[in-house]
Amino acid sequence: MTAISPGAIPPSVRIPVLATYTDENGHQLPLPQARMRESFTGLQMLARQILSGAEDPLDGYDQDFTIMQMGPSAFEIEIRATAKRQNRLRGRAAAKKHLLIVATLDHFTDVLVAMGELACHIANHPDTEVRFVASCYGDYYEFLERGRVVKAMEAGAVELLVTPESVEILRVILANLKQPGVAYATLTKRIPGMAHMRRTVVGSTQHLRDFADGGPFHLTPEMLATARSRVDTHRTEQWVQLPTSKNSHALWDEL
């Protein structure tokens, strides 16, 4: 590894996530390497889907992944962003840009995990209901089980999740969870700058395995369109004041 001279900004940002697949007792299993690589490929494909929008939050940086096996069915995935131009990584502007990329990559990782978690929930619960909400902090969908809200996610992310391309990518990502004996996966993510870990647990049921093997995804664009058409206007009208906070990039520009 190239040494970083004093005062220079590191050329890359790394966010590690540990993915551990276990049986119902929490024991790791000897998963086929081919399935591990398949899930890893799916993760890369989903990342490209998220970053393919008009506004690339990692503009000027190359985003990629590395993976290291940590146990029979445990893998550390490192989500990375590396500056395309590394000859001016000094000074206040470079430091501010680096901090912005750290925050962006951290949030990008959260989005990846959250979308995967929601996809697993829907695959595991084919009777999930969906409700559209117009909020002062942006539109989102709520997901209900037996009339009770159990999940919520930004509208744009959910609408991306149900596209045919994303559904096929999800099947690839879930390759490990459909393996015999796997009961659940634990995703452990380090929080930059804090002695804290965020852990997300996703289970595997026969419903999920059926989806991963080519079965239907029980959330469709038509269901989302129906939910939008049934928006609760009374709930929307309850907002008496819109937030005054600026977008994240405007806040960073003030630093």
mmCIF file of C-alpha atoms in Angstrom:
data_model
loop_
_atom_site.group_PDB
_atom_site.id
_atom_site.type_symbol
_atom_site.label_atom_id
_atom_site.label_comp_id
_atom_site.label_asym_id
_atom_site.label_seq_id
_atom_site.Cartn_x
_atom_site.Cartn_y
_atom_site.Cartn_z
ATOM 1 C CA MET A 1 0.000 0.000 0.000
ATOM 2 C CA THR A 2 1.315 3.440 -0.956
ATOM 3 C CA ALA A 3 2.115 5.646 2.047
ATOM 4 C CA ILE A 4 0.118 8.866 2.374
ATOM 5 C CA SER A 5 2.287 11.922 2.935
ATOM 6 C CA PRO A 6 1.491 14.285 5.836
ATOM 7 C CA GLY A 7 -1.311 16.700 4.988
ATOM 8 C CA ALA A 8 -2.523 14.624 2.050
ATOM 9 C CA ILE A 9 -6.084 13.339 1.790
ATOM 10 C CA PRO A 10 -6.501 9.544 1.435
ATOM 11 C CA PRO A 11 -7.287 8.732 -2.212
ATOM 12 C CA SER A 12 -9.988 6.213 -1.339
ATOM 13 C CA VAL A 13 -12.839 5.590 1.082
ATOM 14 C CA ARG A 14 -13.752 2.127 2.341
ATOM 15 C CA ILE A 15 -16.884 0.911 4.126
ATOM 16 C CA PRO A 16 -16.633 -2.742 5.269
ATOM 17 C CA VAL A 17 -19.678 -4.977 5.700
ATOM 18 C CA LEU A 18 -19.523 -8.511 7.103
ATOM 19 C CA ALA A 19 -22.109 -10.922 5.656
ATOM 20 C CA THR A 20 -22.555 -14.138 7.651
ATOM 21 C CA TYR A 21 -24.877 -16.937 6.531
ATOM 22 C CA THR A 22 -25.871 -19.393 9.254
ATOM 23 C CA ASP A 23 -28.244 -22.195 10.178
ATOM 24 C CA GLU A 24 -30.998 -21.740 12.764
ATOM 25 C CA ASN A 25 -28.447 -22.206 15.568
ATOM 26 C CA GLY A 26 -26.146 -19.498 14.233
ATOM 27 C CA HIS A 27 -23.538 -21.925 12.886
ATOM 28 C CA GLN A 28 -21.788 -21.204 9.606
ATOM 29 C CA LEU A 29 -22.158 -23.608 6.701
ATOM 30 C CA PRO A 30 -19.769 -24.612 3.900
ATOM 31 C CA LEU A 31 -21.422 -22.715 1.055
ATOM 32 C CA PRO A 32 -20.436 -23.379 -2.577
ATOM 33 C CA GLN A 33 -17.948 -20.815 -3.850
ATOM 34 C CA ALA A 34 -19.943 -20.423 -7.049
ATOM 35 C CA ARG A 35 -22.981 -19.221 -5.102
ATOM 36 C CA MET A 36 -20.853 -16.795 -3.131
ATOM 37 C CA ARG A 37 -19.494 -15.291 -6.342
ATOM 38 C CA GLU A 38 -23.019 -15.145 -7.767
ATOM 39 C CA SER A 39 -24.287 -13.107 -4.803
ATOM 40 C CA PHE A 40 -21.264 -10.815 -5.047
ATOM 41 C CA THR A 41 -21.951 -10.217 -8.748
ATOM 42 C CA GLY A 42 -25.567 -9.390 -7.937
ATOM 43 C CA LEU A 43 -24.456 -6.813 -5.387
ATOM 44 C CA GLN A 44 -22.297 -5.097 -7.999
ATOM 45 C CA MET A 45 -25.224 -5.065 -10.437
ATOM 46 C CA LEU A 46 -27.564 -3.522 -7.857
ATOM 47 C CA ALA A 47 -24.966 -0.857 -7.061
ATOM 48 C CA ARG A 48 -24.797 0.096 -10.738
ATOM 49 C CA GLN A 49 -28.597 0.307 -10.817
ATOM 50 C CA ILE A 50 -28.628 2.733 -7.891
ATOM 51 C CA LEU A 51 -25.799 4.876 -9.264
ATOM 52 C CA SER A 52 -27.185 5.029 -12.797
ATOM 53 C CA GLY A 53 -29.414 8.024 -12.054
ATOM 54 C CA ALA A 54 -28.926 11.451 -13.543
ATOM 55 C CA GLU A 55 -27.112 12.731 -10.440
ATOM 56 C CA ASP A 56 -24.183 10.506 -9.504
ATOM 57 C CA PRO A 57 -23.442 11.056 -5.800
ATOM 58 C CA LEU A 58 -19.924 9.673 -6.305
ATOM 59 C CA ASP A 59 -19.004 11.872 -9.249
ATOM 60 C CA GLY A 60 -15.234 11.982 -9.695
ATOM 61 C CA TYR A 61 -14.752 8.660 -7.913
ATOM 62 C CA ASP A 62 -14.675 5.069 -9.125
ATOM 63 C CA GLN A 63 -16.912 2.793 -7.058
ATOM 64 C CA ASP A 64 -16.114 -0.890 -6.685
ATOM 65 C CA PHE A 65 -16.119 -3.793 -4.236
ATOM 66 C CA THR A 66 -13.681 -6.308 -2.845
ATOM 67 C CA ILE A 67 -14.558 -9.480 -0.982
ATOM 68 C CA MET A 68 -12.639 -11.620 1.490
ATOM 69 C CA GLN A 69 -13.759 -14.920 2.968
ATOM 70 C CA MET A 70 -13.726 -14.756 6.771
ATOM 71 C CA GLY A 71 -15.206 -18.171 7.568
ATOM 72 C CA PRO A 72 -17.046 -21.099 5.947
ATOM 73 C CA SER A 73 -19.984 -18.810 5.135
ATOM 74 C CA ALA A 74 -18.796 -15.382 6.257
ATOM 75 C CA PHE A 75 -17.515 -12.743 3.862
ATOM 76 C CA GLU A 76 -16.251 -9.220 4.367
ATOM 77 C CA ILE A 77 -17.414 -7.000 1.540
ATOM 78 C CA GLU A 78 -15.562 -3.715 1.221
ATOM 79 C CA ILE A 79 -17.489 -0.983 -0.572
ATOM 80 C CA ARG A 80 -14.920 1.445 -1.974
ATOM 81 C CA ALA A 81 -14.716 4.783 -3.735
ATOM 82 C CA THR A 82 -11.380 5.854 -5.227
ATOM 83 C CA ALA A 83 -10.621 9.309 -6.603
ATOM 84 C CA LYS A 84 -10.131 9.296 -10.376
ATOM 85 C CA ARG A 85 -7.618 12.155 -10.116
ATOM 86 C CA GLN A 86 -5.191 11.862 -7.235
ATOM 87 C CA ASN A 87 -2.809 14.731 -7.937
ATOM 88 C CA ARG A 88 -4.677 17.404 -5.941
ATOM 89 C CA LEU A 89 -5.694 15.605 -2.763
ATOM 90 C CA ARG A 90 -4.595 18.393 -0.433
ATOM 91 C CA GLY A 91 -6.127 21.460 1.127
ATOM 92 C CA ARG A 92 -9.484 22.469 2.537
ATOM 93 C CA ALA A 93 -11.507 21.754 -0.606
ATOM 94 C CA ALA A 94 -10.045 18.263 -0.931
ATOM 95 C CA ALA A 95 -10.692 17.555 2.759
ATOM 96 C CA LYS A 96 -14.308 18.697 2.424
ATOM 97 C CA LYS A 97 -14.769 16.540 -0.669
ATOM 98 C CA HIS A 98 -13.269 13.549 1.138
ATOM 99 C CA LEU A 99 -15.645 13.956 4.081
ATOM 100 C CA LEU A 100 -18.566 14.249 1.673
ATOM 101 C CA ILE A 101 -17.543 11.015 -0.051
ATOM 102 C CA VAL A 102 -17.193 9.232 3.312
ATOM 103 C CA ALA A 103 -20.730 10.276 4.227
ATOM 104 C CA THR A 104 -22.093 9.498 0.763
ATOM 105 C CA LEU A 105 -20.504 6.051 0.597
ATOM 106 C CA ASP A 106 -21.749 5.274 4.092
ATOM 107 C CA HIS A 107 -25.299 6.260 3.128
ATOM 108 C CA PHE A 108 -24.980 4.432 -0.202
ATOM 109 C CA THR A 109 -24.097 1.289 1.753
ATOM 110 C CA ASP A 110 -27.143 1.833 3.961
ATOM 111 C CA VAL A 111 -29.320 2.059 0.839
ATOM 112 C CA LEU A 112 -27.887 -1.199 -0.518
ATOM 113 C CA VAL A 113 -28.555 -2.970 2.784
ATOM 114 C CA ALA A 114 -32.028 -1.461 3.181
ATOM 115 C CA MET A 115 -33.106 -2.403 -0.340
ATOM 116 C CA GLY A 116 -31.848 -5.942 0.150
ATOM 117 C CA GLU A 117 -33.601 -6.179 3.506
ATOM 118 C CA LEU A 118 -36.899 -4.971 2.042
ATOM 119 C CA ALA A 119 -36.595 -7.362 -0.900
ATOM 120 C CA CYS A 120 -36.064 -10.271 1.495
ATOM 121 C CA HIS A 121 -39.039 -9.193 3.585
ATOM 122 C CA ILE A 122 -41.323 -9.077 0.546
ATOM 123 C CA ALA A 123 -40.014 -12.413 -0.725
ATOM 124 C CA ASN A 124 -40.573 -13.965 2.712
ATOM 125 C CA HIS A 125 -44.036 -12.408 3.128
ATOM 126 C CA PRO A 126 -45.978 -12.669 -0.153
ATOM 127 C CA ASP A 127 -49.120 -11.253 1.506
ATOM 128 C CA THR A 128 -47.448 -7.932 2.340
ATOM 129 C CA GLU A 129 -49.673 -4.921 1.649
ATOM 130 C CA VAL A 130 -48.329 -1.595 0.431
ATOM 131 C CA ARG A 131 -49.473 1.964 1.121
ATOM 132 C CA PHE A 132 -48.240 5.202 -0.456
ATOM 133 C CA VAL A 133 -47.495 8.197 1.770
ATOM 134 C CA ALA A 134 -46.910 11.796 0.646
ATOM 135 C CA SER A 135 -44.774 13.283 3.412
ATOM 136 C CA CYS A 136 -43.164 16.664 3.952
ATOM 137 C CA TYR A 137 -39.843 14.778 3.855
ATOM 138 C CA GLY A 138 -40.593 13.125 0.529
ATOM 139 C CA ASP A 139 -42.857 10.379 -0.746
ATOM 140 C CA TYR A 140 -42.469 6.841 0.534
ATOM 141 C CA TYR A 141 -44.215 3.500 0.772
ATOM 142 C CA GLU A 142 -45.293 1.702 3.920
ATOM 143 C CA PHE A 143 -45.475 -2.085 4.054
ATOM 144 C CA LEU A 144 -48.072 -3.727 6.229
ATOM 145 C CA GLU A 145 -48.526 -7.150 7.772
ATOM 146 C CA ARG A 146 -52.037 -7.869 9.054
ATOM 147 C CA GLY A 147 -52.834 -4.183 8.988
ATOM 148 C CA ARG A 148 -49.734 -3.068 10.901
ATOM 149 C CA VAL A 149 -46.869 -1.111 9.368
ATOM 150 C CA VAL A 150 -43.598 -3.058 9.592
ATOM 151 C CA LYS A 151 -41.388 -1.412 6.942
ATOM 152 C CA ALA A 152 -41.102 1.878 5.097
ATOM 153 C CA MET A 153 -38.862 3.040 2.264
ATOM 154 C CA GLU A 154 -38.418 6.025 -0.023
ATOM 155 C CA ALA A 155 -40.662 5.855 -3.076
ATOM 156 C CA GLY A 156 -37.866 6.106 -5.633
ATOM 157 C CA ALA A 157 -35.930 3.195 -4.127
ATOM 158 C CA VAL A 158 -39.023 0.974 -4.016
ATOM 159 C CA GLU A 159 -39.939 1.822 -7.601
ATOM 160 C CA LEU A 160 -36.404 0.913 -8.682
ATOM 161 C CA LEU A 161 -36.646 -2.359 -6.767
ATOM 162 C CA VAL A 162 -39.661 -3.631 -8.736
ATOM 163 C CA THR A 163 -38.285 -3.081 -12.237
ATOM 164 C CA PRO A 164 -37.707 -6.326 -14.183
ATOM 165 C CA GLU A 165 -33.947 -5.700 -14.181
ATOM 166 C CA SER A 166 -33.825 -5.250 -10.410
ATOM 167 C CA VAL A 167 -35.972 -8.320 -9.755
ATOM 168 C CA GLU A 168 -33.527 -10.461 -11.724
ATOM 169 C CA ILE A 169 -30.615 -8.889 -9.849
ATOM 170 C CA LEU A 170 -32.296 -9.689 -6.522
ATOM 171 C CA ARG A 171 -32.525 -13.352 -7.478
ATOM 172 C CA VAL A 172 -28.777 -13.337 -8.054
ATOM 173 C CA ILE A 173 -28.063 -11.601 -4.736
ATOM 174 C CA LEU A 174 -30.159 -14.160 -2.838
ATOM 175 C CA ALA A 175 -28.152 -17.112 -4.165
ATOM 176 C CA ASN A 176 -26.626 -17.798 -0.741
ATOM 177 C CA LEU A 177 -29.872 -17.470 1.207
ATOM 178 C CA LYS A 178 -31.535 -20.184 -0.854
ATOM 179 C CA GLN A 179 -28.859 -22.767 -0.039
ATOM 180 C CA PRO A 180 -29.948 -25.834 1.983
ATOM 181 C CA GLY A 181 -29.606 -25.294 5.713
ATOM 182 C CA VAL A 182 -29.273 -21.500 5.598
ATOM 183 C CA ALA A 183 -31.811 -19.988 8.000
ATOM 184 C CA TYR A 184 -30.699 -16.368 8.073
ATOM 185 C CA ALA A 185 -27.960 -13.909 7.229
ATOM 186 C CA THR A 186 -26.488 -11.209 9.445
ATOM 187 C CA LEU A 187 -25.038 -8.079 7.856
ATOM 188 C CA THR A 188 -22.664 -6.180 10.140
ATOM 189 C CA LYS A 189 -21.627 -2.689 9.073
ATOM 190 C CA ARG A 190 -19.090 -0.450 10.757
ATOM 191 C CA ILE A 191 -20.189 3.117 11.436
ATOM 192 C CA PRO A 192 -17.348 5.479 10.361
ATOM 193 C CA GLY A 193 -15.901 7.406 13.280
ATOM 194 C CA MET A 194 -17.834 5.502 15.947
ATOM 195 C CA ALA A 195 -17.252 2.372 18.012
ATOM 196 C CA HIS A 196 -20.584 1.027 16.882
ATOM 197 C CA MET A 197 -21.827 -1.675 14.534
ATOM 198 C CA ARG A 198 -25.115 -1.749 12.702
ATOM 199 C CA ARG A 199 -26.491 -5.269 12.358
ATOM 200 C CA THR A 200 -29.260 -6.299 9.998
ATOM 201 C CA VAL A 201 -30.753 -9.796 10.064
ATOM 202 C CA VAL A 202 -32.676 -11.259 7.121
ATOM 203 C CA GLY A 203 -34.315 -14.651 7.284
ATOM 204 C CA SER A 204 -34.802 -17.309 4.643
ATOM 205 C CA THR A 205 -38.088 -19.137 4.171
ATOM 206 C CA GLN A 206 -39.453 -21.379 1.455
ATOM 207 C CA HIS A 207 -41.185 -18.320 -0.016
ATOM 208 C CA LEU A 208 -37.814 -16.598 -0.438
ATOM 209 C CA ARG A 209 -36.204 -19.712 -1.899
ATOM 210 C CA ASP A 210 -39.069 -20.022 -4.381
ATOM 211 C CA PHE A 211 -38.518 -16.434 -5.502
ATOM 212 C CA ALA A 212 -34.750 -16.923 -5.784
ATOM 213 C CA ASP A 213 -35.407 -19.987 -7.956
ATOM 214 C CA GLY A 214 -37.498 -17.959 -10.401
ATOM 215 C CA GLY A 215 -40.832 -17.504 -8.669
ATOM 216 C CA PRO A 216 -42.750 -14.207 -8.744
ATOM 217 C CA PHE A 217 -41.796 -11.164 -6.721
ATOM 218 C CA HIS A 218 -44.911 -10.240 -4.776
ATOM 219 C CA LEU A 219 -44.556 -6.511 -5.303
ATOM 220 C CA THR A 220 -45.183 -5.124 -8.767
ATOM 221 C CA PRO A 221 -45.267 -1.721 -10.486
ATOM 222 C CA GLU A 222 -49.034 -2.164 -10.788
ATOM 223 C CA MET A 223 -49.357 -2.570 -7.014
ATOM 224 C CA LEU A 224 -47.347 0.610 -6.477
ATOM 225 C CA ALA A 225 -49.490 2.499 -8.993
ATOM 226 C CA THR A 226 -52.623 1.352 -7.177
ATOM 227 C CA ALA A 227 -51.148 2.449 -3.853
ATOM 228 C CA ARG A 228 -50.369 5.891 -5.294
ATOM 229 C CA SER A 229 -53.935 6.253 -6.556
ATOM 230 C CA ARG A 230 -55.223 5.611 -3.041
ATOM 231 C CA VAL A 231 -53.094 8.172 -1.227
ATOM 232 C CA ASP A 232 -54.691 9.373 2.005
ATOM 233 C CA THR A 233 -55.213 13.087 1.302
ATOM 234 C CA HIS A 234 -56.250 13.787 4.897
ATOM 235 C CA ARG A 235 -52.924 12.427 6.079
ATOM 236 C CA THR A 236 -51.130 14.629 3.557
ATOM 237 C CA GLU A 237 -53.030 17.750 4.576
ATOM 238 C CA GLN A 238 -52.001 17.377 8.212
ATOM 239 C CA TRP A 239 -48.606 18.940 7.520
ATOM 240 C CA VAL A 240 -48.819 22.543 8.678
ATOM 241 C CA GLN A 241 -45.302 23.559 7.710
ATOM 242 C CA LEU A 242 -42.720 22.348 5.238
ATOM 243 C CA PRO A 243 -39.178 21.667 6.467
ATOM 244 C CA THR A 244 -36.657 24.455 5.976
ATOM 245 C CA SER A 245 -33.596 22.193 5.850
ATOM 246 C CA LYS A 246 -31.564 22.373 2.661
ATOM 247 C CA ASN A 247 -30.404 19.442 0.616
ATOM 248 C CA SER A 248 -27.197 17.713 1.670
ATOM 249 C CA HIS A 249 -25.023 19.206 -1.060
ATOM 250 C CA ALA A 250 -26.110 22.749 -0.176
ATOM 251 C CA LEU A 251 -25.207 22.127 3.450
ATOM 252 C CA TRP A 252 -21.764 20.859 2.470
ATOM 253 C CA ASP A 253 -21.186 23.925 0.297
ATOM 254 C CA GLU A 254 -21.555 26.112 3.380
ATOM 255 C CA LEU A 255 -18.649 24.425 5.174
#
